């Protein structure tokens, strides 16, 4: 089983069959578990055996199947599933930090990640230092011996900057700091984060892992020691457990993840080629395209550019809105990783809260549109985008 390739793991790892021998994994929609005797209950509370459960806030067979399958896929010793991606990000960080600790993080982050760092951890006395994630000298200066955790999105939202996992992890480990990576944009398909030096990897399963826009979920991956001794006590007592029904959606999502993400990436490549140098655009940002400033790093780290593109319309917000409103296939929404192509105007939606100077610093311009490439026919999608640009 250890030498199974990812697509085999994505279909078979973690499977637990009931006495009925079902082919498709069962949904154990139960909060609790019955003990044969009072002694058995006492015994289980004293020492949880393999594949034993007490209460669904602590663990559940369907949730465990999802955790084991994604841990196998990601090359992690263990995983703990959560009710959303943000429960995973905040759980990973809150469980390992205390007042007086220091976190160094890339500045280009999903809005809620920034809120957890600056507003919540800040309030609890954790020092937060933000750096330009693409600048290794800035990382080197900020990661002092007092640093406890280094945090970043390996590919940032929405401007698609790539952080060099191997180089930053080297700097962090030299100071005994742990590396926590929000790896949503890479997805498990293009992730070798543990090999490259990550200590903890976090996913929002809401995105590519579900992949059909149905359920919220998240997962924290790491060493057996970290998950069992640091994460589990925090999550089981604070309660952001993944529902068994949502875990089942994510588990089945993993089976087709590789096929979906590779198909979406192939379309993203074709779309980036079709849009690069378009006269209505100031820039097309796609890490998988040679024009991206970190193209080489992206290919070395991930192999491919992933499923997201950002375009910047020359006519600013008015042009961006006109373009979005003219689309016939892509939908205007703020999720990503879906079978449907989804387009977002970050400056007025996901990143609206940021002050203008921060938007400027992050390159979130009025004309910027984030494109999450779906599973539609690539030619149809490209034709739709080009006709919408014609109407600008
Ligand atoms: C969506 C997202 C999250 C949060 O995930 P939810 O499932 O929406 O809570 C965190 N980080 C990144 C990079 C994301 O794209």
Coordinates of C-alpha atoms and ligand atoms in Angstrom, one line a residue:
X1 CA 0.0 0.0 0.0
X2 CA 2.9 2.4 0.7
X3 CA 4.0 2.3 -2.9
X4 CA 0.5 3.0 -4.4
X5 CA 0.5 6.0 -6.6
X6 CA -1.7 9.0 -5.8
X7 CA -4.7 8.0 -8.0
X8 CA -4.9 4.6 -6.4
X9 CA -4.6 6.1 -2.9
X10 CA -7.3 8.6 -3.8
X11 CA -9.8 5.8 -4.6
X12 CA -8.8 3.2 -2.0
X13 CA -6.9 4.6 1.0
X14 CA -8.7 4.8 4.3
X15 CA -11.7 2.7 3.2
X16 CA -13.5 1.0 6.2
X17 CA -16.2 -1.5 5.2
X18 CA -19.1 -2.4 7.5
X19 CA -20.4 -6.0 7.9
X20 CA -22.4 -5.4 4.6
X21 CA -19.3 -5.1 2.4
X22 CA -20.6 -2.0 0.6
X23 CA -18.6 -0.9 -2.4
X24 CA -19.2 2.8 -2.0
X25 CA -18.2 4.1 1.4
X26 CA -21.0 4.4 4.0
X27 CA -22.2 7.6 5.6
X28 CA -22.2 6.9 9.4
X29 CA -24.6 9.7 10.3
X30 CA -24.3 9.2 14.0
X31 CA -23.2 11.4 16.8
X32 CA -22.4 8.6 19.3
X33 CA -21.5 4.9 19.5
X34 CA -23.0 2.1 21.6
X35 CA -20.8 0.1 24.0
X36 CA -21.6 -3.6 24.7
X37 CA -21.0 -3.1 28.5
X38 CA -20.3 -0.4 31.0
X39 CA -16.9 -1.8 31.3
X40 CA -16.3 -1.5 27.6
X41 CA -17.4 2.2 27.7
X42 CA -15.0 2.8 30.6
X43 CA -12.2 1.0 28.8
X44 CA -12.7 3.1 25.6
X45 CA -12.6 6.4 27.5
X46 CA -9.4 5.2 29.2
X47 CA -7.6 4.1 26.0
X48 CA -9.1 4.5 22.5
X49 CA -8.3 1.5 20.4
X50 CA -7.7 1.3 16.7
X51 CA -10.8 2.3 14.7
X52 CA -12.8 2.9 17.9
X53 CA -15.0 6.0 18.3
X54 CA -16.6 7.8 21.3
X55 CA -18.4 10.9 19.9
X56 CA -18.5 12.6 16.5
X57 CA -16.9 15.8 17.8
X58 CA -13.8 13.6 18.5
X59 CA -14.1 11.3 15.4
X60 CA -16.5 9.3 13.2
X61 CA -15.9 6.4 10.8
X62 CA -16.8 8.4 7.7
X63 CA -14.7 11.4 8.8
X64 CA -11.9 9.0 9.6
X65 CA -12.0 7.6 6.1
X66 CA -11.7 11.1 4.7
X67 CA -8.8 11.9 7.1
X68 CA -6.9 8.7 6.3
X69 CA -7.4 9.0 2.5
X70 CA -6.2 12.6 2.3
X71 CA -3.3 11.9 4.7
X72 CA -2.2 9.1 2.4
X73 CA -2.6 11.3 -0.7
X74 CA -0.6 14.1 0.8
X75 CA 2.1 11.9 2.3
X76 CA 1.3 13.0 5.9
X77 CA 1.3 10.8 9.0
X78 CA -2.1 12.0 10.2
X79 CA -4.9 14.4 9.5
X80 CA -7.8 16.0 11.4
X81 CA -10.9 17.1 9.5
X82 CA -12.7 20.3 10.3
X83 CA -16.0 22.0 9.4
X84 CA -14.4 24.5 7.0
X85 CA -11.1 25.6 5.7
X86 CA -11.0 28.5 8.2
X87 CA -11.6 26.1 11.1
X88 CA -8.5 24.3 9.8
X89 CA -6.4 27.4 9.4
X90 CA -7.4 28.8 12.8
X91 CA -7.2 25.4 14.5
X92 CA -3.7 24.7 13.2
X93 CA -2.5 28.0 14.4
X94 CA -4.4 28.5 17.6
X95 CA -3.5 25.0 18.8
X96 CA 0.2 25.6 18.5
X97 CA 0.6 29.2 19.6
X98 CA 0.5 31.1 22.9
X99 CA 0.9 34.7 24.1
X100 CA 4.4 36.0 23.4
X101 CA 5.0 33.8 20.4
X102 CA 6.0 35.2 17.0
X103 CA 4.5 34.4 13.7
X104 CA 6.1 35.4 10.4
X105 CA 3.6 35.3 7.5
X106 CA 3.4 36.3 3.9
X107 CA 1.3 39.4 3.4
X108 CA -0.6 38.1 0.4
X109 CA -3.3 36.1 2.2
X110 CA -7.0 35.1 1.9
X111 CA -8.9 37.8 3.8
X112 CA -10.0 35.5 6.7
X113 CA -6.5 34.2 7.2
X114 CA -5.3 37.7 7.6
X115 CA -8.1 38.4 10.1
X116 CA -7.1 35.3 12.2
X117 CA -3.5 36.4 12.3
X118 CA -3.9 40.1 12.9
X119 CA -7.2 40.4 14.8
X120 CA -7.5 37.2 16.7
X121 CA -3.9 36.0 17.4
X122 CA -2.9 39.6 17.8
X123 CA -5.5 40.0 20.5
X124 CA -4.1 37.0 22.3
X125 CA -0.6 38.5 22.4
X126 CA 1.0 36.7 19.5
X127 CA 3.3 38.9 17.5
X128 CA 2.6 38.9 13.8
X129 CA 5.1 40.0 11.2
X130 CA 4.0 40.3 7.6
X131 CA 6.5 40.0 4.7
X132 CA 6.5 40.0 0.9
X133 CA 6.2 36.2 0.4
X134 CA 8.2 36.3 -2.9
X135 CA 11.2 38.1 -1.3
X136 CA 13.6 35.5 0.3
X137 CA 15.7 38.3 1.8
X138 CA 12.6 39.7 3.6
X139 CA 11.8 36.2 5.0
X140 CA 15.5 35.8 6.1
X141 CA 15.4 39.1 8.0
X142 CA 12.0 38.5 9.6
X143 CA 12.6 34.8 10.7
X144 CA 14.5 35.6 13.9
X145 CA 15.5 33.0 16.6
X146 CA 12.3 34.2 18.5
X147 CA 10.1 33.0 15.6
X148 CA 7.8 30.1 16.4
X149 CA 5.6 29.7 13.3
X150 CA 6.0 30.6 9.6
X151 CA 2.8 30.8 7.7
X152 CA 1.9 31.3 4.0
X153 CA -0.3 30.3 1.1
X154 CA 2.0 28.5 -1.3
X155 CA 0.2 30.2 -4.1
X156 CA -1.5 33.4 -3.0
X157 CA -5.1 34.5 -3.4
X158 CA -6.0 36.4 -5.6
X159 CA -2.7 37.5 -7.2
X160 CA -1.1 34.1 -7.6
X161 CA 2.3 34.8 -6.1
X162 CA 4.3 31.6 -5.5
X163 CA 6.2 31.2 -2.3
X164 CA 9.3 29.0 -2.4
X165 CA 8.4 26.3 0.1
X166 CA 11.8 24.7 0.2
X167 CA 13.8 27.9 0.7
X168 CA 11.4 29.4 3.3
X169 CA 11.3 26.1 5.2
X170 CA 15.1 26.0 5.3
X171 CA 15.1 29.5 6.9
X172 CA 12.4 28.6 9.3
X173 CA 14.0 25.3 10.4
X174 CA 17.3 27.0 11.0
X175 CA 15.5 28.9 13.7
X176 CA 13.5 26.0 15.0
X177 CA 10.2 27.5 13.7
X178 CA 7.4 25.3 12.3
X179 CA 6.2 25.8 8.8
X180 CA 2.4 25.9 8.3
X181 CA 1.2 26.1 4.7
X182 CA -2.3 26.9 3.4
X183 CA -2.1 24.9 0.2
X184 CA -5.5 25.4 -1.3
X185 CA -4.4 26.9 -4.6
X186 CA -1.9 24.1 -5.3
X187 CA -4.5 21.4 -4.3
X188 CA -3.3 17.9 -3.2
X189 CA -2.7 17.1 -6.9
X190 CA 0.2 19.5 -7.3
X191 CA 1.4 19.4 -3.7
X192 CA 4.7 17.9 -2.5
X193 CA 4.7 20.3 0.4
X194 CA 5.9 17.8 3.1
X195 CA 8.8 16.6 0.9
X196 CA 9.7 20.3 0.4
X197 CA 9.8 21.1 4.1
X198 CA 6.3 21.8 5.4
X199 CA 5.5 20.7 9.0
X200 CA 1.8 21.3 8.7
X201 CA -0.4 21.6 5.6
X202 CA -3.9 22.9 5.6
X203 CA -6.7 22.7 3.0
X204 CA -10.1 24.1 2.6
X205 CA -11.9 21.0 1.3
X206 CA -14.7 23.4 0.2
X207 CA -12.6 24.1 -2.9
X208 CA -11.1 21.5 -5.2
X209 CA -11.7 18.5 -2.9
X210 CA -15.5 18.8 -3.0
X211 CA -15.1 20.4 -6.5
X212 CA -18.8 20.7 -7.1
X213 CA -19.7 23.5 -4.8
X214 CA -21.8 21.5 -2.3
X215 CA -20.3 21.4 1.2
X216 CA -17.9 23.2 3.5
X217 CA -14.9 21.4 5.0
X218 CA -11.3 21.5 5.8
X219 CA -8.4 19.4 7.0
X220 CA -5.1 19.8 9.0
X221 CA -2.3 17.5 8.0
X222 CA 0.9 16.8 9.9
X223 CA 2.9 14.4 12.0
X224 CA 1.1 11.8 14.2
X225 CA 2.6 13.6 17.2
X226 CA 1.3 17.1 16.1
X227 CA -2.1 15.9 15.1
X228 CA -2.7 13.7 18.2
X229 CA -1.0 15.9 20.9
X230 CA -1.5 19.5 19.6
X231 CA -4.4 19.6 17.2
X232 CA -6.8 16.9 18.5
X233 CA -7.1 18.2 22.0
X234 CA -7.8 21.8 20.7
X235 CA -10.3 20.7 18.1
X236 CA -12.1 18.1 20.2
X237 CA -12.7 20.6 23.0
X238 CA -13.5 23.6 20.8
X239 CA -15.8 21.7 18.4
X240 CA -15.3 22.6 14.7
X241 CA -15.9 18.9 13.7
X242 CA -16.7 18.0 10.1
X243 CA -20.1 16.5 9.6
X244 CA -20.1 12.9 8.5
X245 CA -22.3 13.8 5.6
X246 CA -19.9 16.5 4.4
X247 CA -16.9 14.1 5.1
X248 CA -18.6 11.6 2.7
X249 CA -18.8 14.3 0.0
X250 CA -15.2 15.1 0.5
X251 CA -14.2 11.5 0.5
X252 CA -15.9 10.8 -2.8
X253 CA -14.5 14.1 -4.1
X254 CA -11.0 12.8 -3.5
X255 CA -11.7 9.9 -5.9
X256 CA -12.1 12.2 -8.9
X257 CA -9.8 15.1 -7.7
X258 CA -6.8 14.2 -9.8
X259 CA -8.9 13.9 -13.0
X260 CA -10.8 17.1 -12.4
X261 CA -7.8 19.3 -11.3
X262 CA -5.7 18.1 -14.3
X263 CA -8.5 18.8 -16.7
X264 CA -9.1 22.2 -15.2
X265 CA -5.4 23.0 -15.3
X266 CA -5.2 22.0 -19.0
X267 CA -8.1 24.5 -19.7
X268 CA -6.4 27.1 -17.5
X269 CA -3.2 26.8 -19.6
X270 CA -5.2 27.2 -22.9
X271 CA -7.1 30.1 -21.4
X272 CA -3.9 31.9 -20.2
X273 CA -2.5 31.4 -23.7
X274 CA -5.6 32.9 -25.3
X275 CA -5.7 35.9 -22.9
X276 CA -2.0 36.8 -22.7
X277 CA -1.4 40.0 -24.7
X278 CA -5.1 40.6 -25.2
X279 CA -5.4 44.4 -25.9
X280 CA -8.2 44.9 -23.3
X281 CA -5.9 43.5 -20.5
X282 CA -3.0 45.1 -18.7
X283 CA -1.8 41.7 -17.5
X284 CA -2.7 38.0 -17.4
X285 CA -1.4 36.3 -14.3
X286 CA -1.0 32.5 -14.5
X287 CA 2.0 30.8 -12.7
X288 CA 1.9 28.1 -15.4
X289 CA 2.6 30.6 -18.2
X290 CA 6.2 31.6 -19.0
X291 CA 5.3 35.3 -18.6
X292 CA 4.7 34.8 -14.8
X293 CA 7.6 36.2 -12.8
X294 CA 7.9 32.9 -10.8
X295 CA 7.1 30.5 -13.6
X296 CA 10.2 28.5 -13.1
X297 CA 9.7 28.2 -9.3
X298 CA 6.0 27.2 -9.9
X299 CA 7.0 24.4 -12.3
X300 CA 9.8 23.2 -10.0
X301 CA 7.5 23.2 -7.0
X302 CA 4.1 22.1 -8.4
X303 CA 4.8 20.7 -11.9
X304 CA 1.9 22.7 -13.2
X305 CA 0.3 26.1 -12.8
X306 CA -3.0 25.0 -11.3
X307 CA -6.6 26.0 -11.9
X308 CA -6.7 29.7 -11.2
X309 CA -5.9 32.7 -13.4
X310 CA -6.1 36.4 -12.7
X311 CA -6.7 39.0 -15.4
X312 CA -6.4 42.8 -15.0
X313 CA -8.6 44.8 -17.3
X314 CA -7.2 48.1 -18.7
X315 CA -10.4 49.9 -18.1
X316 CA -10.5 49.3 -14.3
X317 CA -13.5 48.5 -12.3
X318 CA -16.0 49.6 -14.9
X319 CA -14.4 47.4 -17.6
X320 CA -14.2 44.5 -15.1
X321 CA -17.9 44.7 -14.2
X322 CA -18.9 45.0 -17.9
X323 CA -16.8 41.9 -18.7
X324 CA -18.3 39.9 -15.8
X325 CA -21.8 40.9 -16.7
X326 CA -21.3 39.9 -20.3
X327 CA -20.2 36.3 -19.5
X328 CA -22.6 33.5 -20.6
X329 CA -20.8 30.5 -19.1
X330 CA -18.6 31.5 -16.2
X331 CA -20.6 32.6 -13.2
X332 CA -20.0 35.5 -10.8
X333 CA -19.4 34.1 -7.4
X334 CA -16.6 33.9 -4.9
X335 CA -15.8 30.2 -4.4
X336 CA -13.2 28.4 -6.4
X337 CA -12.2 24.9 -7.5
X338 CA -15.8 24.2 -8.7
X339 CA -16.8 22.3 -11.8
X340 CA -18.4 25.5 -13.0
X341 CA -16.0 28.3 -13.9
X342 CA -16.3 31.1 -11.3
X343 CA -15.2 34.7 -11.7
X344 CA -14.6 37.1 -8.8
X345 CA -13.9 40.8 -8.6
X346 CA -11.7 40.7 -5.4
X347 CA -11.4 44.5 -4.9
X348 CA -15.2 44.8 -4.3
X349 CA -15.9 41.4 -2.8
X350 CA -13.4 39.0 -1.1
X351 CA -10.9 41.8 -0.4
X352 CA -13.3 44.7 0.0
X353 CA -12.4 45.1 3.6
X354 CA -8.7 45.9 3.0
X355 CA -7.7 49.6 3.0
X356 CA -6.6 50.9 -0.4
X357 CA -2.9 51.1 0.5
X358 CA -3.0 47.3 1.3
X359 CA -4.8 46.6 -1.9
X360 CA -2.1 48.5 -3.8
X361 CA 0.6 46.6 -2.0
X362 CA -1.0 43.3 -2.9
X363 CA -1.7 44.2 -6.5
X364 CA -5.5 44.0 -6.0
X365 CA -6.3 46.6 -8.7
X366 CA -9.8 47.9 -9.7
X367 CA -9.5 45.9 -13.0
X368 CA -8.5 42.6 -11.4
X369 CA -10.7 39.6 -12.0
X370 CA -9.9 36.1 -10.5
X371 CA -10.9 33.2 -12.7
X372 CA -11.4 29.7 -11.2
X373 CA -11.4 27.5 -14.3
X374 CA -14.1 24.8 -14.3
X375 CA -14.7 21.6 -16.2
X376 CA -16.5 23.1 -19.2
X377 CA -15.2 22.6 -22.7
X378 CA -12.1 24.7 -23.1
X379 CA -13.1 26.1 -26.5
X380 CA -16.5 27.2 -25.2
X381 CA -14.9 28.8 -22.2
X382 CA -12.3 30.7 -24.2
X383 CA -14.9 31.9 -26.7
X384 CA -17.1 33.1 -23.9
X385 CA -14.3 35.1 -22.3
X386 CA -13.2 36.6 -25.6
X387 CA -16.8 37.7 -26.5
X388 CA -17.2 39.2 -23.0
X389 CA -13.9 41.1 -23.5
X390 CA -15.2 42.3 -26.9
X391 CA -18.1 44.0 -25.1
X392 CA -15.8 46.0 -22.8
Ligands
LIG1 C1 -11.3 29.4 0.8 C2 -10.0 29.5 1.4 C3 -9.9 29.4 2.8 C4 -11.1 29.2 3.7 O1 -11.8 28.0 3.4 P1 -13.4 27.9 3.8 O2 -13.6 26.4 3.5 O3 -14.1 28.9 3.0 O4 -13.5 28.2 5.3 C5 -8.6 29.5 3.3 N1 -7.6 29.7 2.6 C6 -7.6 29.8 1.2 C7 -6.4 30.1 0.4 C8 -8.9 29.8 0.6 O5 -8.9 29.9 -0.7

